CSV table of C-alpha atoms in Angstrom, one decimal:
chain,number,residue,atom,x,y,z
A,1,UNK,CA,-26.3,-2.5,-12.5
A,2,UNK,CA,-25.9,-2.3,-16.3
A,3,UNK,CA,-22.1,-2.1,-16.2
A,4,UNK,CA,-20.5,-5.4,-15.5
A,5,UNK,CA,-17.6,-4.1,-13.4
A,6,UNK,CA,-20.1,-2.3,-11.1
A,7,UNK,CA,-21.4,-5.8,-10.2
A,8,UNK,CA,-17.9,-7.0,-9.3
A,9,UNK,CA,-17.0,-6.9,-5.6
A,10,UNK,CA,-13.6,-5.1,-5.9
A,11,UNK,CA,-12.8,-6.1,-2.3
A,12,UNK,CA,-12.6,-9.7,-3.2
A,13,UNK,CA,-10.3,-9.6,-6.3
A,14,UNK,CA,-6.6,-10.3,-6.1
A,15,UNK,CA,-4.6,-8.3,-8.7
A,16,UNK,CA,-2.8,-8.8,-11.0
A,17,UNK,CA,-5.2,-10.8,-13.1
A,18,UNK,CA,-6.8,-11.2,-16.5
A,19,UNK,CA,-10.5,-12.1,-16.6
A,20,UNK,CA,-13.4,-12.1,-19.1
A,21,UNK,CA,-15.5,-9.1,-18.3
A,22,UNK,CA,-18.0,-9.4,-21.1
A,23,UNK,CA,-18.8,-11.2,-24.3
A,24,UNK,CA,-21.1,-9.6,-26.9
A,25,UNK,CA,-22.6,-11.3,-29.9
A,26,UNK,CA,-23.2,-8.6,-32.5
A,27,UNK,CA,-26.3,-8.6,-34.8
A,28,UNK,CA,-24.3,-10.2,-37.7
A,29,UNK,CA,-23.0,-12.9,-35.3
A,30,UNK,CA,-19.6,-11.5,-34.7
A,31,UNK,CA,-18.3,-11.9,-31.1
A,32,UNK,CA,-16.4,-9.3,-29.1
A,33,UNK,CA,-14.7,-10.4,-25.9
A,34,UNK,CA,-13.7,-7.8,-23.3
A,35,UNK,CA,-11.0,-8.7,-20.8
A,36,UNK,CA,-10.3,-6.9,-17.5
A,37,UNK,CA,-6.5,-6.7,-17.4
A,38,UNK,CA,-6.0,-5.6,-13.8
A,39,UNK,CA,-2.5,-4.3,-12.9
A,40,UNK,CA,-3.0,-3.1,-9.3
A,41,UNK,CA,-5.2,-4.0,-6.3
A,42,UNK,CA,-8.4,-2.0,-6.4
A,43,UNK,CA,-8.7,0.6,-3.6
A,44,UNK,CA,-5.2,-0.2,-2.4
A,45,UNK,CA,-2.9,0.9,-5.3
A,46,UNK,CA,-3.1,2.5,-8.6
A,47,UNK,CA,-1.0,3.4,-11.6
A,48,UNK,CA,0.0,7.0,-12.0
A,49,UNK,CA,-1.5,8.7,-15.1
A,50,UNK,CA,1.7,9.0,-17.1
A,51,UNK,CA,2.2,5.3,-16.6
A,52,UNK,CA,-1.4,4.5,-17.6
A,53,UNK,CA,-1.1,6.8,-20.6
A,54,UNK,CA,2.2,5.2,-21.8
A,55,UNK,CA,0.9,1.7,-21.3
A,56,UNK,CA,-2.2,2.5,-23.3
A,57,UNK,CA,-0.1,3.8,-26.2
A,58,UNK,CA,2.5,1.0,-26.0
A,59,UNK,CA,0.0,-1.8,-25.7
A,60,UNK,CA,-2.3,-0.5,-28.3
A,61,UNK,CA,0.6,-0.3,-30.8
A,62,UNK,CA,2.5,-3.5,-30.0
A,63,UNK,CA,-0.5,-5.8,-29.4
A,64,UNK,CA,-1.5,-5.4,-33.0
A,65,UNK,CA,1.8,-6.9,-34.0
A,66,UNK,CA,0.7,-10.1,-32.4
A,67,UNK,CA,-3.0,-10.2,-33.3
A,68,UNK,CA,-5.4,-8.7,-35.8
A,69,UNK,CA,-8.2,-9.3,-33.4
A,70,UNK,CA,-7.3,-6.3,-31.1
A,71,UNK,CA,-10.2,-3.9,-31.2
A,72,UNK,CA,-9.3,-1.6,-28.3
A,73,UNK,CA,-7.1,-1.3,-25.2
A,74,UNK,CA,-8.6,1.3,-22.9
A,75,UNK,CA,-7.6,2.5,-19.4
A,76,UNK,CA,-10.0,2.2,-16.4
A,77,UNK,CA,-10.8,5.5,-14.8
A,78,UNK,CA,-9.8,4.1,-11.4
A,79,UNK,CA,-6.2,3.7,-12.8
A,80,UNK,CA,-5.9,0.0,-11.7
A,81,UNK,CA,-6.0,-1.6,-15.1
A,82,UNK,CA,-7.3,-1.7,-18.7
A,83,UNK,CA,-10.0,-3.2,-20.8
A,84,UNK,CA,-8.8,-5.3,-23.7
A,85,UNK,CA,-11.4,-5.9,-26.4
A,86,UNK,CA,-10.8,-8.6,-28.9
A,87,UNK,CA,-12.8,-9.9,-31.8
A,88,UNK,CA,-13.8,-13.5,-31.5
A,89,UNK,CA,-13.8,-16.1,-28.7
A,90,UNK,CA,-10.6,-16.2,-26.7
A,91,UNK,CA,-9.4,-18.7,-24.1
A,92,UNK,CA,-7.7,-17.6,-21.0
A,93,UNK,CA,-4.4,-19.2,-22.2
A,94,UNK,CA,-4.6,-17.4,-25.6
A,95,UNK,CA,-5.2,-13.9,-24.1
A,96,UNK,CA,-2.4,-14.5,-21.6
A,97,UNK,CA,-0.1,-15.3,-24.5
A,98,UNK,CA,-1.1,-12.1,-26.3
A,99,UNK,CA,-0.7,-10.0,-23.1
A,100,UNK,CA,2.7,-11.6,-22.3
A,101,UNK,CA,4.1,-11.1,-25.8
A,102,UNK,CA,2.9,-7.5,-25.9
A,103,UNK,CA,4.4,-6.7,-22.4
A,104,UNK,CA,7.6,-8.3,-23.5
A,105,UNK,CA,7.7,-5.9,-26.5
A,106,UNK,CA,7.0,-3.0,-24.1
A,107,UNK,CA,10.1,-4.0,-22.0
A,108,UNK,CA,12.2,-3.8,-25.2
A,109,UNK,CA,10.7,-0.5,-26.4
A,110,UNK,CA,12.9,2.6,-26.7
A,111,UNK,CA,10.1,5.1,-26.9
A,112,UNK,CA,6.4,5.5,-26.3
A,113,UNK,CA,4.6,5.5,-29.7
A,114,UNK,CA,2.9,8.7,-30.7
A,115,UNK,CA,4.0,10.6,-27.5
A,116,UNK,CA,4.0,14.0,-29.1
A,117,UNK,CA,1.6,16.9,-29.5
A,118,UNK,CA,0.8,16.0,-33.1
A,119,UNK,CA,-0.4,12.4,-32.5
A,120,UNK,CA,-1.6,12.7,-28.8
A,121,UNK,CA,-3.8,15.0,-26.8
A,122,UNK,CA,-1.3,15.2,-24.0
A,123,UNK,CA,2.0,14.3,-25.5
A,124,UNK,CA,4.1,15.4,-22.5
A,125,UNK,CA,2.2,13.1,-20.1
A,126,UNK,CA,4.2,9.9,-20.7
A,127,UNK,CA,6.9,7.8,-19.0
A,128,UNK,CA,8.5,4.9,-20.8
A,129,UNK,CA,10.4,3.7,-17.7
A,130,UNK,CA,7.2,3.8,-15.6
A,131,UNK,CA,5.3,1.8,-18.2
A,132,UNK,CA,8.2,-0.7,-18.4
A,133,UNK,CA,8.2,-1.0,-14.6
A,134,UNK,CA,4.5,-1.8,-14.5
A,135,UNK,CA,4.9,-4.3,-17.4
A,136,UNK,CA,7.8,-6.0,-15.6
A,137,UNK,CA,5.7,-6.3,-12.4
A,138,UNK,CA,2.7,-7.6,-14.2
A,139,UNK,CA,4.8,-10.2,-16.2
A,140,UNK,CA,6.5,-11.4,-13.0
A,141,UNK,CA,3.1,-12.4,-11.6
A,142,UNK,CA,2.1,-14.4,-14.7
A,143,UNK,CA,1.4,-17.6,-12.8
A,144,UNK,CA,-1.4,-15.6,-10.9
A,145,UNK,CA,-3.2,-14.1,-13.9
A,146,UNK,CA,-6.0,-16.7,-14.0
A,147,UNK,CA,-6.8,-16.2,-10.3
A,148,UNK,CA,-9.3,-13.4,-9.9
A,149,UNK,CA,-10.4,-13.8,-6.2
A,150,UNK,CA,-8.5,-14.9,-3.2
């Protein structure tokens, strides 16, 4: 299959984890690294859409305070995690530091950025407390983030 995640056996992974999902070398030689940041166990649990939406806003905003290499943070349609795209080559340890710092910021947040009808296409579809609960759960399992399969 052309899509990397379609070639991943979702029955064998053990969420939460962070893994390299793809690396692309662009024509000018720049590198993009895409990470699978998996919050919940595929086909067993998922994040509710207001949680996904709020995590997307919070992570997209706060991660850029820690790195200028953040290109995108996008939710997976299955609602089990996100794709984090970073410019350059990244080690597992470095991306874990970025994710941990950003999730720590999310725990301290007092509002979801741009959660309004002017800046968002569905401004009412947010939950700060839900996003913070998901961030807290993910952070609590940090010692497992490098382990993708059981």
